[in-house]
PDB file of C-alpha atoms in Angstrom:
ATOM      1  CA  MET A 184       8.699  25.525 -57.052  1.00 61.00           C
ATOM      2  CA  VAL A 185       7.932  22.870 -54.462  1.00 74.00           C
ATOM      3  CA  ASN A 186       4.705  23.379 -52.497  1.00 89.00           C
ATOM      4  CA  ASP A 187       5.550  20.774 -49.857  1.00 94.00           C
ATOM      5  CA  PRO A 188       9.232  20.967 -48.832  1.00 94.00           C
ATOM      6  CA  ILE A 189       8.848  18.287 -46.139  1.00 97.00           C
ATOM      7  CA  GLY A 190       7.210  15.868 -48.571  1.00 96.00           C
ATOM      8  CA  ASP A 191       9.976  16.670 -51.074  1.00 96.00           C
ATOM      9  CA  LEU A 192      12.682  15.869 -48.489  1.00 97.00           C
ATOM     10  CA  LEU A 193      11.029  12.579 -47.497  1.00 97.00           C
ATOM     11  CA  THR A 194      10.627  11.596 -51.162  1.00 97.00           C
ATOM     12  CA  HIS A 195      14.285  12.362 -51.957  1.00 97.00           C
ATOM     13  CA  ILE A 196      15.449  10.245 -49.005  1.00 97.00           C
ATOM     14  CA  ARG A 197      13.023   7.385 -49.743  1.00 96.00           C
ATOM     15  CA  ASN A 198      13.986   7.324 -53.449  1.00 97.00           C
ATOM     16  CA  GLY A 199      17.690   7.458 -52.559  1.00 98.00           C
ATOM     17  CA  TYR A 200      17.304   4.401 -50.333  1.00 97.00           C
ATOM     18  CA  MET A 201      15.298   2.514 -52.983  1.00 95.00           C
ATOM     19  CA  ALA A 202      17.974   3.265 -55.599  1.00 97.00           C
ATOM     20  CA  GLY A 203      20.769   2.192 -53.216  1.00 96.00           C
ATOM     21  CA  LYS A 204      22.443   5.616 -53.294  1.00 97.00           C
ATOM     22  CA  GLN A 205      24.983   6.682 -50.682  1.00 98.00           C
ATOM     23  CA  ARG A 206      24.067  10.387 -50.817  1.00 98.00           C
ATOM     24  CA  VAL A 207      21.127  12.570 -51.807  1.00 98.00           C
ATOM     25  CA  VAL A 208      21.187  16.321 -52.432  1.00 97.00           C
ATOM     26  CA  VAL A 209      18.117  18.466 -51.709  1.00 96.00           C
ATOM     27  CA  PRO A 210      17.495  22.230 -51.793  1.00 95.00           C
ATOM     28  CA  HIS A 211      18.156  23.975 -48.464  1.00 95.00           C
ATOM     29  CA  SER A 212      15.584  25.304 -46.006  1.00 95.00           C
ATOM     30  CA  LYS A 213      15.712  25.764 -42.228  1.00 96.00           C
ATOM     31  CA  LEU A 214      12.807  23.354 -41.751  1.00 96.00           C
ATOM     32  CA  LYS A 215      14.541  20.640 -43.801  1.00 97.00           C
ATOM     33  CA  VAL A 216      17.745  21.098 -41.773  1.00 97.00           C
ATOM     34  CA  GLU A 217      15.817  20.769 -38.504  1.00 98.00           C
ATOM     35  CA  LEU A 218      13.999  17.647 -39.736  1.00 98.00           C
ATOM     36  CA  ALA A 219      17.199  16.075 -41.116  1.00 98.00           C
ATOM     37  CA  ASN A 220      18.936  16.757 -37.776  1.00 98.00           C
ATOM     38  CA  ILE A 221      16.244  14.677 -36.061  1.00 98.00           C
ATOM     39  CA  PHE A 222      16.793  11.895 -38.621  1.00 98.00           C
ATOM     40  CA  GLU A 223      20.545  12.008 -37.918  1.00 98.00           C
ATOM     41  CA  ARG A 224      20.063  12.042 -34.133  1.00 97.00           C
ATOM     42  CA  LYS A 225      17.705   9.039 -34.304  1.00 97.00           C
ATOM     43  CA  GLY A 226      20.101   7.090 -36.576  1.00 96.00           C
ATOM     44  CA  TYR A 227      18.070   7.117 -39.809  1.00 97.00           C
ATOM     45  CA  ILE A 228      20.768   8.943 -41.793  1.00 97.00           C
ATOM     46  CA  LYS A 229      24.547   8.931 -41.447  1.00 97.00           C
ATOM     47  CA  ARG A 230      25.428  12.598 -41.875  1.00 97.00           C
ATOM     48  CA  LEU A 231      24.001  15.957 -42.891  1.00 97.00           C
ATOM     49  CA  GLN A 232      25.979  18.796 -44.463  1.00 97.00           C
ATOM     50  CA  VAL A 233      24.912  22.224 -45.692  1.00 96.00           C
ATOM     51  CA  LYS A 234      26.887  23.253 -48.778  1.00 94.00           C
ATOM     52  CA  SER A 235      26.826  25.934 -51.443  1.00 92.00           C
ATOM     53  CA  GLN A 236      26.384  24.758 -54.995  1.00 87.00           C
ATOM     54  CA  VAL A 237      26.566  26.678 -58.265  1.00 83.00           C
ATOM     55  CA  SER A 238      23.183  26.766 -59.993  1.00 75.00           C
ATOM     56  CA  LYS A 239      22.650  24.960 -63.301  1.00 76.00           C
ATOM     57  CA  SER A 240      22.887  28.240 -65.196  1.00 78.00           C
ATOM     58  CA  GLY A 241      26.238  28.882 -63.484  1.00 77.00           C
ATOM     59  CA  LYS A 242      25.283  32.432 -62.520  1.00 81.00           C
ATOM     60  CA  SER A 243      24.476  32.064 -58.826  1.00 83.00           C
ATOM     61  CA  GLU A 244      25.109  29.933 -55.783  1.00 88.00           C
ATOM     62  CA  GLN A 245      22.425  28.207 -53.783  1.00 91.00           C
ATOM     63  CA  LYS A 246      22.548  26.283 -50.529  1.00 94.00           C
ATOM     64  CA  VAL A 247      21.838  22.556 -50.624  1.00 96.00           C
ATOM     65  CA  LEU A 248      21.681  19.765 -48.068  1.00 97.00           C
ATOM     66  CA  GLU A 249      23.897  16.758 -48.683  1.00 98.00           C
ATOM     67  CA  ILE A 250      22.464  13.797 -46.803  1.00 98.00           C
ATOM     68  CA  ASP A 251      24.565  10.647 -46.464  1.00 98.00           C
ATOM     69  CA  LEU A 252      22.235   7.664 -46.231  1.00 98.00           C
ATOM     70  CA  LYS A 253      22.820   4.926 -43.670  1.00 98.00           C
ATOM     71  CA  TYR A 254      22.659   1.199 -44.377  1.00 97.00           C
ATOM     72  CA  THR A 255      23.044  -1.941 -42.269  1.00 94.00           C
ATOM     73  CA  GLY A 256      24.594  -4.283 -44.801  1.00 92.00           C
ATOM     74  CA  THR A 257      22.288  -3.687 -47.757  1.00 92.00           C
ATOM     75  CA  LYS A 258      19.234  -2.840 -45.634  1.00 95.00           C
ATOM     76  CA  PRO A 259      18.310   0.869 -45.359  1.00 97.00           C
ATOM     77  CA  ALA A 260      18.239   2.368 -41.849  1.00 96.00           C
ATOM     78  CA  MET A 261      14.916   4.026 -42.751  1.00 96.00           C
ATOM     79  CA  GLU A 262      12.399   1.487 -44.045  1.00 94.00           C
ATOM     80  CA  ASN A 263       9.696   4.045 -44.744  1.00 94.00           C
ATOM     81  CA  ALA A 264       8.661   7.616 -44.047  1.00 95.00           C
ATOM     82  CA  LYS A 265       5.064   8.775 -44.177  1.00 96.00           C
ATOM     83  CA  ARG A 266       3.975  12.410 -44.427  1.00 97.00           C
ATOM     84  CA  VAL A 267       0.996  12.782 -42.066  1.00 98.00           C
ATOM     85  CA  SER A 268       0.070  16.475 -41.955  1.00 97.00           C
ATOM     86  CA  LYS A 269      -0.028  17.867 -45.484  1.00 95.00           C
ATOM     87  CA  PRO A 270      -0.362  21.437 -46.789  1.00 94.00           C
ATOM     88  CA  GLY A 271      -4.020  20.825 -47.694  1.00 94.00           C
ATOM     89  CA  ARG A 272      -4.922  18.888 -44.553  1.00 97.00           C
ATOM     90  CA  LYS A 273      -3.160  19.685 -41.300  1.00 97.00           C
ATOM     91  CA  ILE A 274      -3.258  17.058 -38.533  1.00 98.00           C
ATOM     92  CA  TYR A 275      -2.829  18.227 -34.948  1.00 98.00           C
ATOM     93  CA  VAL A 276      -2.365  16.123 -31.819  1.00 98.00           C
ATOM     94  CA  ASP A 277      -2.526  17.166 -28.201  1.00 97.00           C
ATOM     95  CA  LYS A 278      -0.064  15.953 -25.590  1.00 95.00           C
ATOM     96  CA  ASP A 279      -2.330  13.071 -24.531  1.00 95.00           C
ATOM     97  CA  HIS A 280      -2.889  11.706 -28.054  1.00 96.00           C
ATOM     98  CA  ILE A 281       0.623  11.586 -29.529  1.00 96.00           C
ATOM     99  CA  PRO A 282       0.783   8.375 -31.576  1.00 94.00           C
ATOM    100  CA  SER A 283       3.340   5.651 -30.993  1.00 93.00           C
ATOM    101  CA  VAL A 284       4.896   4.457 -34.266  1.00 95.00           C
ATOM    102  CA  LEU A 285       5.233   0.658 -34.490  1.00 93.00           C
ATOM    103  CA  SER A 286       4.959   0.287 -30.701  1.00 91.00           C
ATOM    104  CA  GLY A 287       7.911   2.607 -30.142  1.00 87.00           C
ATOM    105  CA  TYR A 288      10.242   1.203 -32.832  1.00 93.00           C
ATOM    106  CA  GLY A 289       9.535   4.130 -35.155  1.00 96.00           C
ATOM    107  CA  THR A 290       9.528   7.873 -34.628  1.00 97.00           C
ATOM    108  CA  ALA A 291       6.872  10.550 -35.089  1.00 98.00           C
ATOM    109  CA  VAL A 292       7.974  14.146 -35.673  1.00 98.00           C
ATOM    110  CA  ILE A 293       5.811  16.916 -34.225  1.00 98.00           C
ATOM    111  CA  SER A 294       6.044  20.645 -34.898  1.00 98.00           C
ATOM    112  CA  THR A 295       5.585  22.468 -31.589  1.00 97.00           C
ATOM    113  CA  SER A 296       6.071  26.009 -30.338  1.00 96.00           C
ATOM    114  CA  LYS A 297       9.600  24.896 -29.319  1.00 96.00           C
ATOM    115  CA  GLY A 298      10.463  23.643 -32.819  1.00 97.00           C
ATOM    116  CA  LEU A 299      10.414  20.110 -34.196  1.00 98.00           C
ATOM    117  CA  LEU A 300      10.380  17.358 -31.570  1.00 98.00           C
ATOM    118  CA  THR A 301      10.220  13.572 -31.695  1.00 98.00           C
ATOM    119  CA  ASP A 302       7.175  11.853 -30.205  1.00 97.00           C
ATOM    120  CA  LYS A 303       9.144  10.873 -27.087  1.00 97.00           C
ATOM    121  CA  GLU A 304      10.508  14.398 -26.562  1.00 97.00           C
ATOM    122  CA  ALA A 305       7.026  15.924 -26.992  1.00 98.00           C
ATOM    123  CA  ARG A 306       5.522  13.479 -24.463  1.00 97.00           C
ATOM    124  CA  LYS A 307       8.320  14.228 -21.991  1.00 97.00           C
ATOM    125  CA  GLN A 308       7.808  18.001 -22.342  1.00 97.00           C
ATOM    126  CA  GLY A 309       4.002  17.652 -22.317  1.00 97.00           C
ATOM    127  CA  MET A 310       3.560  19.356 -25.688  1.00 97.00           C
ATOM    128  CA  GLY A 311       1.291  18.710 -28.643  1.00 97.00           C
ATOM    129  CA  GLY A 312       1.392  20.205 -32.113  1.00 98.00           C
ATOM    130  CA  GLU A 313       1.225  19.427 -35.806  1.00 98.00           C
ATOM    131  CA  LEU A 314       2.047  15.790 -36.608  1.00 98.00           C
ATOM    132  CA  ILE A 315       4.548  16.223 -39.445  1.00 98.00           C
ATOM    133  CA  CYS A 316       5.631  12.676 -40.326  1.00 98.00           C
ATOM    134  CA  GLN A 317       6.220   9.144 -39.099  1.00 98.00           C
ATOM    135  CA  ILE A 318       9.444   7.227 -39.753  1.00 97.00           C
ATOM    136  CA  TRP A 319      10.301   3.579 -39.271  1.00 95.00           C
TER     137      TRP A 319
END
């Protein structure tokens, strides 16, 4: 069992890019879908699909996320992704201290009472929250 589903998602995507893969498959969760939707909206991944897959034992079906990775030539659209707030050490930011990633070229993802928001969306709505990750 994975204790950090967000870290697991970021690692799958990062490893997929480093291996030059076109697609990665990760176990499904609502939080992962919400985070991957932000990645798709910001142009870090090509496409996200939720599918059912037969388990390895062949006895049951489980939902998985199929994430199509995006490249510009041979260069990955996502250079790096850093998990900021971790299960053992939560990092919170208020609306006035939301970090800018690479002077605005990257994206920070913040968990707020209205769901996951990018740094720009959180600033616009005047909301702070848990700083989940930074992507560039």
